[in-house]
Every structure is written in structure tokens, then in C-alpha cells.
PDB file of C-alpha atoms in Angstrom:
ATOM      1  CA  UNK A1316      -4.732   2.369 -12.139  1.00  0.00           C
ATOM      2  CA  UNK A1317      -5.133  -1.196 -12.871  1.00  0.00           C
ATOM      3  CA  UNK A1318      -1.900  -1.109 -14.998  1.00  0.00           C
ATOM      4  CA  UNK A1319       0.127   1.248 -12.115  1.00  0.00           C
ATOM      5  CA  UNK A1320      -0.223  -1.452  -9.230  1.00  0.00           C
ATOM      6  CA  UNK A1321       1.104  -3.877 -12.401  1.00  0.00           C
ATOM      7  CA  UNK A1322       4.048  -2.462 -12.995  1.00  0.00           C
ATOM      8  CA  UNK A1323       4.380  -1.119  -9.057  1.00  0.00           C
ATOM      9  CA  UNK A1324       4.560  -5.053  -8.085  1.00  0.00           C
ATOM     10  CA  UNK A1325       6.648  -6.517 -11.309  1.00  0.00           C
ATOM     11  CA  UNK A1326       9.673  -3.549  -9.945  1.00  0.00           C
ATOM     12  CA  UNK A1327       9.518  -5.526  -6.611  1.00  0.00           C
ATOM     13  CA  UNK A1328      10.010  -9.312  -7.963  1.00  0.00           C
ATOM     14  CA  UNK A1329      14.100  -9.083  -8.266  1.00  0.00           C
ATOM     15  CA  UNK A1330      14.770  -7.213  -5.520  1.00  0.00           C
ATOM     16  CA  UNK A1331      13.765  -9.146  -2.799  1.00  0.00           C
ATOM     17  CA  UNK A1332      15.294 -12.504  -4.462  1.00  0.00           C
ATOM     18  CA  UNK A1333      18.424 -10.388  -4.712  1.00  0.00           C
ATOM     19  CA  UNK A1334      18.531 -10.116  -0.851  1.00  0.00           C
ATOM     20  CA  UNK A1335      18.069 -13.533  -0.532  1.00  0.00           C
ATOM     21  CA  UNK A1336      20.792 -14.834  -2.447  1.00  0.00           C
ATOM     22  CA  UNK A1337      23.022 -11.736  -0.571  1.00  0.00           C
ATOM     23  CA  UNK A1338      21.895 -12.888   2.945  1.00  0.00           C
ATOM     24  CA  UNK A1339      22.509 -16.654   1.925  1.00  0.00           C
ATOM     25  CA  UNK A1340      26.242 -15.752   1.260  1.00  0.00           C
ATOM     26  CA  UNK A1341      26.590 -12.933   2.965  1.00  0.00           C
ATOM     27  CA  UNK A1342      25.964 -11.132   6.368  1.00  0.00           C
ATOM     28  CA  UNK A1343      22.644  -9.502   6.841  1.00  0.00           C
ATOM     29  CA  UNK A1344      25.063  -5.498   7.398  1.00  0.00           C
ATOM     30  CA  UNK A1345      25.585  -5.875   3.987  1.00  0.00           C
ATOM     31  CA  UNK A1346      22.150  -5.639   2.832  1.00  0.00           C
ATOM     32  CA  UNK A1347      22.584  -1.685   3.937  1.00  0.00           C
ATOM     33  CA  UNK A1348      25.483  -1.317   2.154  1.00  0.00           C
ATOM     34  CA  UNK A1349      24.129  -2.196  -1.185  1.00  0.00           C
ATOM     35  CA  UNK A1350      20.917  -0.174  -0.486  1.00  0.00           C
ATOM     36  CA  UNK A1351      22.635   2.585   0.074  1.00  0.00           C
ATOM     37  CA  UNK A1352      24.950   2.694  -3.020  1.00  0.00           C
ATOM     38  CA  UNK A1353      22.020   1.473  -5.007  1.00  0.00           C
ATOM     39  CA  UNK A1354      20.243   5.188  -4.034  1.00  0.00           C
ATOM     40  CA  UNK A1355      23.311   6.759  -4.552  1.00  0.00           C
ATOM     41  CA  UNK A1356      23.532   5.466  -8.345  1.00  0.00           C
ATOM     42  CA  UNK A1357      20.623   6.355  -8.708  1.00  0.00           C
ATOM     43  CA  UNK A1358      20.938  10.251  -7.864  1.00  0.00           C
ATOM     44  CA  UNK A1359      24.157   9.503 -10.315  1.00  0.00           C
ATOM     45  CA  UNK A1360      21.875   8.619 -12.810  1.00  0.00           C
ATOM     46  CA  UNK A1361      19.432  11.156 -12.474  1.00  0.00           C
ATOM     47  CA  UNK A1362      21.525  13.465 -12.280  1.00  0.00           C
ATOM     48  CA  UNK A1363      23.732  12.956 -15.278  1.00  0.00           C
ATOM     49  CA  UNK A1364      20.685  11.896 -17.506  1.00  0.00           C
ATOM     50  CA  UNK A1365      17.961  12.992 -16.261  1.00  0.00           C
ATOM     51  CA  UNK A1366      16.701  16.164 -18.589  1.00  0.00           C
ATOM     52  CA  UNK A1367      13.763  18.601 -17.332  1.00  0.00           C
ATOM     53  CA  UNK A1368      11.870  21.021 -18.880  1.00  0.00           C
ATOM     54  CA  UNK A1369      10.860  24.441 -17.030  1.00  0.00           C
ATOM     55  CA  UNK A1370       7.957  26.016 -18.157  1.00  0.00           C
ATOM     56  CA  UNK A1371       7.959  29.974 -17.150  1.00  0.00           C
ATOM     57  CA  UNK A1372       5.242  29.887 -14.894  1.00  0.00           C
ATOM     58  CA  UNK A1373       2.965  32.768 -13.960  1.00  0.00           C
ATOM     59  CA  UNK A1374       3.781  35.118 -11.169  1.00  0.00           C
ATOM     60  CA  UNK A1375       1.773  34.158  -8.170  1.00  0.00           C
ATOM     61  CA  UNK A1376       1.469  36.411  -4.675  1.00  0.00           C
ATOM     62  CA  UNK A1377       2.211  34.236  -1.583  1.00  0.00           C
ATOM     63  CA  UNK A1378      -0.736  35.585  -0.033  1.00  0.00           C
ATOM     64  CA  UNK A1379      -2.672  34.965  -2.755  1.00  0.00           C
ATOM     65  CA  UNK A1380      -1.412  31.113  -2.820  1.00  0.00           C
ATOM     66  CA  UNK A1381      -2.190  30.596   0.833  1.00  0.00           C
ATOM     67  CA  UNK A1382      -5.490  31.936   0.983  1.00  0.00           C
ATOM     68  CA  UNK A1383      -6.296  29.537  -2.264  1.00  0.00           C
ATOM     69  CA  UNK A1384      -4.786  26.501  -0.750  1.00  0.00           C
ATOM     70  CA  UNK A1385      -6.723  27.343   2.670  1.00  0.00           C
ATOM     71  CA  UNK A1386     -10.085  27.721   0.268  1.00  0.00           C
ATOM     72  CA  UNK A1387      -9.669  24.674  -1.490  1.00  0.00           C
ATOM     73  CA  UNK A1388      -8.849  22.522   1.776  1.00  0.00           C
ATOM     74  CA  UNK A1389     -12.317  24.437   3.759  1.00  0.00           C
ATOM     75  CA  UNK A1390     -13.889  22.823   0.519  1.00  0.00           C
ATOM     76  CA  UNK A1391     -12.203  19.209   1.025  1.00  0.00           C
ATOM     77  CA  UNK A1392     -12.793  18.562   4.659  1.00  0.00           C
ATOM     78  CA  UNK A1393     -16.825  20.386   4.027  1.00  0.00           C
ATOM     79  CA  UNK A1394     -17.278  17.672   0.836  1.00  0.00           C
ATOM     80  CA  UNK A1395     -15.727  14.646   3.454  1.00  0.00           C
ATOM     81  CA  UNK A1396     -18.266  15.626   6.080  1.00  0.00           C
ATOM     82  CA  UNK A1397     -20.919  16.313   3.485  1.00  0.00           C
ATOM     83  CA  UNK A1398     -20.719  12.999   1.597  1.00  0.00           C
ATOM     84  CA  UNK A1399     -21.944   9.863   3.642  1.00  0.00           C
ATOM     85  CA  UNK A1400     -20.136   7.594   0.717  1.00  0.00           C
ATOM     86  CA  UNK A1401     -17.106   9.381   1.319  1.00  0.00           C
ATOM     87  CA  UNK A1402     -17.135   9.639   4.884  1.00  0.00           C
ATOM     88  CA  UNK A1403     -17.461   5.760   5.591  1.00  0.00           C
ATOM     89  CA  UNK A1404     -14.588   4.911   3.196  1.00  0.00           C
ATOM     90  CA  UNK A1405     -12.568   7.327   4.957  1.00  0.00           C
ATOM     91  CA  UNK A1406     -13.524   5.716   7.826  1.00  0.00           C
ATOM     92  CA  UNK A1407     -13.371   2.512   7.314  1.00  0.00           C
ATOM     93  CA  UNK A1408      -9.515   3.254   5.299  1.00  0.00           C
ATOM     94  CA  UNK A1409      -8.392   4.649   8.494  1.00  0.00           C
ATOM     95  CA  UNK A1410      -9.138   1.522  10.707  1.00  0.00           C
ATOM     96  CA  UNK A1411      -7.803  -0.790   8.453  1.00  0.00           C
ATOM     97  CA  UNK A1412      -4.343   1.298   8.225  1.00  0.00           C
ATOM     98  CA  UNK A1413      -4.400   0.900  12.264  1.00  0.00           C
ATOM     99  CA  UNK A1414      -5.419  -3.035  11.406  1.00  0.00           C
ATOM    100  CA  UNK A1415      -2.806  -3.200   8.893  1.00  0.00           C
ATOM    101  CA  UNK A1416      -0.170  -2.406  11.224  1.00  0.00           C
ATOM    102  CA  UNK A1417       0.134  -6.059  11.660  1.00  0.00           C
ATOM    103  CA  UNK A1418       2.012  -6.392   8.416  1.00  0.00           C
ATOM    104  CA  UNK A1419       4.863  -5.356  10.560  1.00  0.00           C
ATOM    105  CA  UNK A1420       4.787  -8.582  12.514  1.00  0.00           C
ATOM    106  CA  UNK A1421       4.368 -10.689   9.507  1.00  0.00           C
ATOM    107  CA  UNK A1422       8.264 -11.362   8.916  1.00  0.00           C
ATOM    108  CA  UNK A1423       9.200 -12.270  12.720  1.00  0.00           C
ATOM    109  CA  UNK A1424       6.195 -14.373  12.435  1.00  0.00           C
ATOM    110  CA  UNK A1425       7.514 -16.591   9.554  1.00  0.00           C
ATOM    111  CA  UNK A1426      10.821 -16.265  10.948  1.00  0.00           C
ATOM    112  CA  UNK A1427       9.254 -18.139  14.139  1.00  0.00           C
ATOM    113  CA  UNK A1428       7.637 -20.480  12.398  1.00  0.00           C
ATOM    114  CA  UNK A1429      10.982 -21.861  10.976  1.00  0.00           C
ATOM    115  CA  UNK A1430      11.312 -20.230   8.362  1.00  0.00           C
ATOM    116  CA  UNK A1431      14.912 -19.944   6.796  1.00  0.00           C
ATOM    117  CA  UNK A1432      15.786 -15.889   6.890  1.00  0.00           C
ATOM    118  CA  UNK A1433      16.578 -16.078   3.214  1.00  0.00           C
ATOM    119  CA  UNK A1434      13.371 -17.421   2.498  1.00  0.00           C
ATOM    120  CA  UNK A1435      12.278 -14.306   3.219  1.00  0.00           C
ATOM    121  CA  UNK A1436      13.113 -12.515   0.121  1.00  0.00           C
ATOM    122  CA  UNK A1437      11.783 -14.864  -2.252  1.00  0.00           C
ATOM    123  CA  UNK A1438       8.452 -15.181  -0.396  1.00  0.00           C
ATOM    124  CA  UNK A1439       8.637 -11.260  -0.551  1.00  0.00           C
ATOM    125  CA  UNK A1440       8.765 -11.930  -4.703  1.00  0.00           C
ATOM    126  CA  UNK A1441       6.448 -14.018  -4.367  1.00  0.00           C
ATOM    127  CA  UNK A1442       3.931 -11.710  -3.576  1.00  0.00           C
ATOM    128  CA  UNK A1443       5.091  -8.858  -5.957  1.00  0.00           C
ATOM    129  CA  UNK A1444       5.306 -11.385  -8.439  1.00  0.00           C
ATOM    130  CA  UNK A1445       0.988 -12.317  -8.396  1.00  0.00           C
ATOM    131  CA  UNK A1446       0.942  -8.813  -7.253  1.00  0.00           C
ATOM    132  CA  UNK A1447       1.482  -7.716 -11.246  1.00  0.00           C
ATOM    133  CA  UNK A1448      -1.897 -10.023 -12.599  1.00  0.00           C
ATOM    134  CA  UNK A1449      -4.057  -9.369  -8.849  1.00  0.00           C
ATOM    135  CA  UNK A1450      -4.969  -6.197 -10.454  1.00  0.00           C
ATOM    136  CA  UNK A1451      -6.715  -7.766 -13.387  1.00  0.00           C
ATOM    137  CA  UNK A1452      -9.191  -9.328 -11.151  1.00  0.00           C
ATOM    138  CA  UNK A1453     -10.791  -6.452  -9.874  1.00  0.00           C
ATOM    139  CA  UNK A1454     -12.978  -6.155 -13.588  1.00  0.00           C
ATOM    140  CA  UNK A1455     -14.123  -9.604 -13.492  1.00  0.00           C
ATOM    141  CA  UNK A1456     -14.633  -9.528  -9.617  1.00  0.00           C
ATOM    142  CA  UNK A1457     -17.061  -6.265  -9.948  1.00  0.00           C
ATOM    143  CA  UNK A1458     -18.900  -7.963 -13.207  1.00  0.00           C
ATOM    144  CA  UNK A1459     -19.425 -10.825 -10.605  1.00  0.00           C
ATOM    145  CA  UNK A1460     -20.490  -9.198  -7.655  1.00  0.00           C
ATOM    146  CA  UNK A1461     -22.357  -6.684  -9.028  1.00  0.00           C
ATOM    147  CA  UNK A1462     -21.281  -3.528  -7.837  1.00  0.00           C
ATOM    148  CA  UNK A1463     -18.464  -2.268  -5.680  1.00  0.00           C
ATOM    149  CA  UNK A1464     -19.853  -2.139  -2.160  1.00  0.00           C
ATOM    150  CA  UNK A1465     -20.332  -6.153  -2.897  1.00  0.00           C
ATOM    151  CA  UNK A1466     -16.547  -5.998  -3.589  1.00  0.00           C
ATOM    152  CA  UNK A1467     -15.927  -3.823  -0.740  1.00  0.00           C
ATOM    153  CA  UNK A1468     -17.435  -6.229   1.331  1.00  0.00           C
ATOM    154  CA  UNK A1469     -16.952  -9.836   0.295  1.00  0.00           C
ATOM    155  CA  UNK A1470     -13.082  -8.408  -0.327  1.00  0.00           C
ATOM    156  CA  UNK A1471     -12.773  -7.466   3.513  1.00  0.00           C
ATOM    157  CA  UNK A1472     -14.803 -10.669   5.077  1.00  0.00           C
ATOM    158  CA  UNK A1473     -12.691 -12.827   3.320  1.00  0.00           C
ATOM    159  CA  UNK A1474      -9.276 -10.843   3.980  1.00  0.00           C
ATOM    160  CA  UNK A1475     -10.168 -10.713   7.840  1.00  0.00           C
ATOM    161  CA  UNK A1476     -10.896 -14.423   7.512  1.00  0.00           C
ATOM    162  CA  UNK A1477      -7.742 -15.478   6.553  1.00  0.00           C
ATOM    163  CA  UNK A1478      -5.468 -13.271   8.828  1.00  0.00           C
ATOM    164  CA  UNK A1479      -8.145 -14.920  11.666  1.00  0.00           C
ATOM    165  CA  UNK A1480      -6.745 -18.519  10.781  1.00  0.00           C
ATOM    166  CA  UNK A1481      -3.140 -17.523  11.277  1.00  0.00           C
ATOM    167  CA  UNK A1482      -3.923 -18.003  14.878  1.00  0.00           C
ATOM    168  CA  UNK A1483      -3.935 -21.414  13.897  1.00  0.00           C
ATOM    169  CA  UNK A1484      -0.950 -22.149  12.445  1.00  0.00           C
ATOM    170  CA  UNK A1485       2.175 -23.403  14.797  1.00  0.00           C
ATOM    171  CA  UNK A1486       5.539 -24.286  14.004  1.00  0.00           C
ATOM    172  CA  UNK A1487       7.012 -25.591  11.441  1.00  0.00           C
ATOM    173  CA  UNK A1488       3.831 -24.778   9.168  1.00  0.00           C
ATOM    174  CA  UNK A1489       5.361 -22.002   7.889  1.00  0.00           C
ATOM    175  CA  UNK A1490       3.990 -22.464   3.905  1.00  0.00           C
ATOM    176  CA  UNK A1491       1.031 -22.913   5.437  1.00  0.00           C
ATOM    177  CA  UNK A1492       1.214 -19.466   6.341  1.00  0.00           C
ATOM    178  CA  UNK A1493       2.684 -18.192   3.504  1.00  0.00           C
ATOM    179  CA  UNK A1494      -0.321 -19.493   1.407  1.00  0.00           C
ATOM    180  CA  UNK A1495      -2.570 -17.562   3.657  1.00  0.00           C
ATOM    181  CA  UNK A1496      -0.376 -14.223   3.221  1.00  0.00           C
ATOM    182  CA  UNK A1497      -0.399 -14.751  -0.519  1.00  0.00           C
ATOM    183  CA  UNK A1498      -4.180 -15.085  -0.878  1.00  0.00           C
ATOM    184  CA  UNK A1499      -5.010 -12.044   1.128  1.00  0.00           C
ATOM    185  CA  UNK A1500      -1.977  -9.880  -0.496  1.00  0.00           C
ATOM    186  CA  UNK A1501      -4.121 -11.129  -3.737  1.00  0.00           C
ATOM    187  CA  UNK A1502      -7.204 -10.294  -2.270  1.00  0.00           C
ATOM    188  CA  UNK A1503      -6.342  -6.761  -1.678  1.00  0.00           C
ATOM    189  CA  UNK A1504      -4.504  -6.053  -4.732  1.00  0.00           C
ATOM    190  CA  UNK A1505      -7.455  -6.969  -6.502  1.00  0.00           C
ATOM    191  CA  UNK A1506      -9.814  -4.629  -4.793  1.00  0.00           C
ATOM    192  CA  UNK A1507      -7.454  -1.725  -4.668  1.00  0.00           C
ATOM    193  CA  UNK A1508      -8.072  -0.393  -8.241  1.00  0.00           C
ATOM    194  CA  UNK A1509     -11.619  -0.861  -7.367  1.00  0.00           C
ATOM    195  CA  UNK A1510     -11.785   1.238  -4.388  1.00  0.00           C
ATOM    196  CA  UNK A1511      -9.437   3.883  -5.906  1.00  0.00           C
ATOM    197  CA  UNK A1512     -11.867   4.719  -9.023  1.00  0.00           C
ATOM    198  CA  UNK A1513     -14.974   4.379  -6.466  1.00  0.00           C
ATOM    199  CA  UNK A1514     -13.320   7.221  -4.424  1.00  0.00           C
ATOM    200  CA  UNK A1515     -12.259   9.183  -7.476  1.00  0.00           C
ATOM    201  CA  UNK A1516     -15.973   8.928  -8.868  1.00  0.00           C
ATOM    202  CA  UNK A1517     -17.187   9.987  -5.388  1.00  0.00           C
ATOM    203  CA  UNK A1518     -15.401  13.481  -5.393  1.00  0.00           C
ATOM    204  CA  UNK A1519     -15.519  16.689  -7.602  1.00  0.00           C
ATOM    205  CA  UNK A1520     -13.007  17.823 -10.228  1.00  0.00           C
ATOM    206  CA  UNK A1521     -12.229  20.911  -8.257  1.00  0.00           C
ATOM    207  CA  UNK A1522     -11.381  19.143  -5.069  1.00  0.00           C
ATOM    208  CA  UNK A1523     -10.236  15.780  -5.867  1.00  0.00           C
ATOM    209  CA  UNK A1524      -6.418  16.840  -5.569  1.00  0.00           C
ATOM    210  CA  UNK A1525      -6.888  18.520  -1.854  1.00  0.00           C
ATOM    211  CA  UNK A1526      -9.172  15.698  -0.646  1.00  0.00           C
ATOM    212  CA  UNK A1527      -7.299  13.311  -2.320  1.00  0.00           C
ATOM    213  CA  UNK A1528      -4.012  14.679  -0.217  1.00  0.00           C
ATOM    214  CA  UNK A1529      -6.300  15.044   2.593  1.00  0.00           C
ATOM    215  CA  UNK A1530      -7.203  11.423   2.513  1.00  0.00           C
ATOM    216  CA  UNK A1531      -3.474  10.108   2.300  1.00  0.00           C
ATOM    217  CA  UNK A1532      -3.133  12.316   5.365  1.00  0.00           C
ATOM    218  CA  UNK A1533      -5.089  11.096   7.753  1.00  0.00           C
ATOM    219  CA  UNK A1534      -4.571   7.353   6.887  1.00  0.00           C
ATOM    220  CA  UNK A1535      -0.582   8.300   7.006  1.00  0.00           C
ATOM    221  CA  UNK A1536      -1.098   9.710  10.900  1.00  0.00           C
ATOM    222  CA  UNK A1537      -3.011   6.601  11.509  1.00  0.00           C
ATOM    223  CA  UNK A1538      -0.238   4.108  10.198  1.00  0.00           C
ATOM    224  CA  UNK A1539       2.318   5.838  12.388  1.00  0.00           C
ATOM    225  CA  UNK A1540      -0.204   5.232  15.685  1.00  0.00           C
ATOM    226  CA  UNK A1541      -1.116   1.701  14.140  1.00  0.00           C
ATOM    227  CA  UNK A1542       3.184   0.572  13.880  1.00  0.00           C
ATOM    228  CA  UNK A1543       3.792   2.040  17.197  1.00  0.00           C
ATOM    229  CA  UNK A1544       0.686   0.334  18.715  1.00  0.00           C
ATOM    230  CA  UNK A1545       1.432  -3.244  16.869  1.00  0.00           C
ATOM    231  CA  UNK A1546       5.210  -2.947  17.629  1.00  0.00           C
ATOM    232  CA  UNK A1547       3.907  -2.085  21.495  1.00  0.00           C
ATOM    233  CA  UNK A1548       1.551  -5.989  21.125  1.00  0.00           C
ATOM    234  CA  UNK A1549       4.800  -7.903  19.265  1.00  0.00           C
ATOM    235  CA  UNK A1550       7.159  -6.736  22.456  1.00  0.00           C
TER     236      UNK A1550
END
């Protein structure tokens, strides 16, 4: 997991610094352009050299399928009432989505603290790019603390902390704000892995696949009321 959110963060360095240069020269339109064509290529791609391998798989009745999936889910949502552990990180994951719905307001924020629009992109990379070694801390942070709940904790406090003192900042203190933004995006990255084997420990074999899709559920409905609710605040 550790070595997933790595590589996940070191694919989002260029990118952004890309659309910087392209919104330095160019107009901001043309950033859809190239996004497009850039998905496009890469169904090309794909397509031409992109090679799968079917396995014959074993005749399975509809019925049979639904009736298994329904089982299996019964199970999920029984083991996420059951569990106290669980049940609080569940929780607690679906207030901060509705929490993190801030993030939305983060680059109209910088922009209104004078920031230059193309800065944008390279304080984007920026983030990716301590985003692929934030990961490694999360070892060394649980040796230190002791145990994850200490991480859980001490990982939140001083996440909420920071976002608190961005009520601080004013115009044109904008890398001020970006400093705070880069510490927490650290912060978080390096709990993540944490928190992902915690949960994985937490639930059975048998289940972990329908509660894990469960989970990712409910914190997905969540986000959606969380963005409409923060994009209600920023208007």
C-alpha cells in the first residue's frame, strides 16, 4: 500500500507543471483540448497494445449470483454494525469526506490570495511530488506513537490544526498558505497506509471485498453531499 500511494503521487508531478507552462502561454480552453486527446491516445494505445487473457470461466446461474452477492452484503453491513472498531472508522471516514469537501475551495482560495493562476500547477506538483516519500512515514510514525489509534489521533489534531490557521492568512500570503496545504497533504498521506491496513486487519477474509466496496460507498454518497454543501458556503 505504502508503495501504491508512491507511485499514485510520482504519476501526478508532470502533469500539473505541464498545465502550468500551457496556461502561461496559452488560454486556459486549451487545457480541455489536450485532456481530451490525451484520453483519446490513450484508448489508441490500449487498444492497439493492450493484450488480455480470457480465462473460460465457470457457468454461473443469475439467480444464483444475486442471491450470493445479496448474502455476502447481509454479512458486510451485520460485521459494520457488529464491530465497534469498524463502526467508528466508518464513522469518523464519512465526516471527514463531508469535511474534506473543502479541498474544493482550496484553488479559488490561493487564487485570492494573489496567487498567479499558473502557479497553480506547480504547487499542484508540489504536493504529488512529497506525496511519493509521505508514505514512508507512516512506519516510523506508528514505531513512534505506539500504535495506530495514537496515529489516528495525533494525525487528525494536527491536520484540523493547520486548516484552522488558514483563517489567518490574508492577502498576499499566499506561500504562507501553501506551506500549510503541503504539511497537511503530508500529514495525511502519511497516515493513509496506516489506516488502510488497520481497516483491512479489522475485517474477515470472506467479507473484506463487499465491506470494503461497502465502505467506498458510503464515503462516495457523502463526498457528493459534502461538494454540493461546500460549493453552497464558497457562493
Amino acid at each position: 500500500m505504502i508503495k501504491f500511494s508512491s507511485l499514485a503521487s510520482a504519476g501526478n508531478v508532470f502533469a500539473p507543471l505541464f498545465g502550468s507552462i500551457l496556461v502561461t502561454f496559452l488560454d486556459l480552453k486549451w487545457l480541455w483540448v489536450i485532456q481530451g486527446s490525451g484520453m483519446l491516445f490513450s484508448i489508441l494505445i490500449l487498444g492497439i497494445f493492450g493484450k488480455e487473457k480470457f480465462h473460460k470461466r465457470k457457468r454461473t446461474e443469475l439467480t444464483n449470483l444475486f442471491k450470493k452477492s445479496f448474502t455476502t452484503t447481509k454479512k458486510a453491513i451485520h460485521f459494520s454494525f457488529k464491530n465497534r472498531n469498524f463502526l467508528l472508522m466508518l464513522i469518523a471516514s464519512i465526516f471527514a469526506m463531508l469535511f474534506m469537501a473543502s479541498g474544493l475551495c482550496w484553488q479559488p482560495f490561493l487564487v485570492k490570495l494573489k496567487m498567479p493562476v499558473s502557479y497553480l500547477g506547480v504547487f499542484y506538483s508540489i504536493i504529488a511530488f512529497v506525496g511519493i516519500f509521505s508514505p514512508f512515514l507512516s512506519k516510523p510514525l506508528l514505531v513512534y506513537l505506539g500504535n495506530e489509534k495514537n496515529v489516528f489521533i495525533f494525525s487528525t489534531m494536527f491536520g484540523g490544526l493547520l486548516i484552522l490557521t488558514l483563517y489567518f492568512v490574508h492577502q498576499p500570503m499566499f506561500y504562507f498558505a501553501c506551506a500549510i496545504l503541503i504539511i497537511q497533504s503530508i500529514i495525511g498521506k502519511a497516515m493513509a497506509p496506516t489506516k488502510d491496513a488497520y481497516l483491512q486487519k479489522l475485517i474477515p477474509s470472506k467479507i473484506r471485498a463487499t465491506a470494503g466496496s461497502l465502505t467506498h460507498m458510503l464515503i462516495s454518497v457523502f463526498s457528493i453531499i459534502g461538494a454540493i454543501t461546500a460549493g453552497k458556503v464558497m457562493d
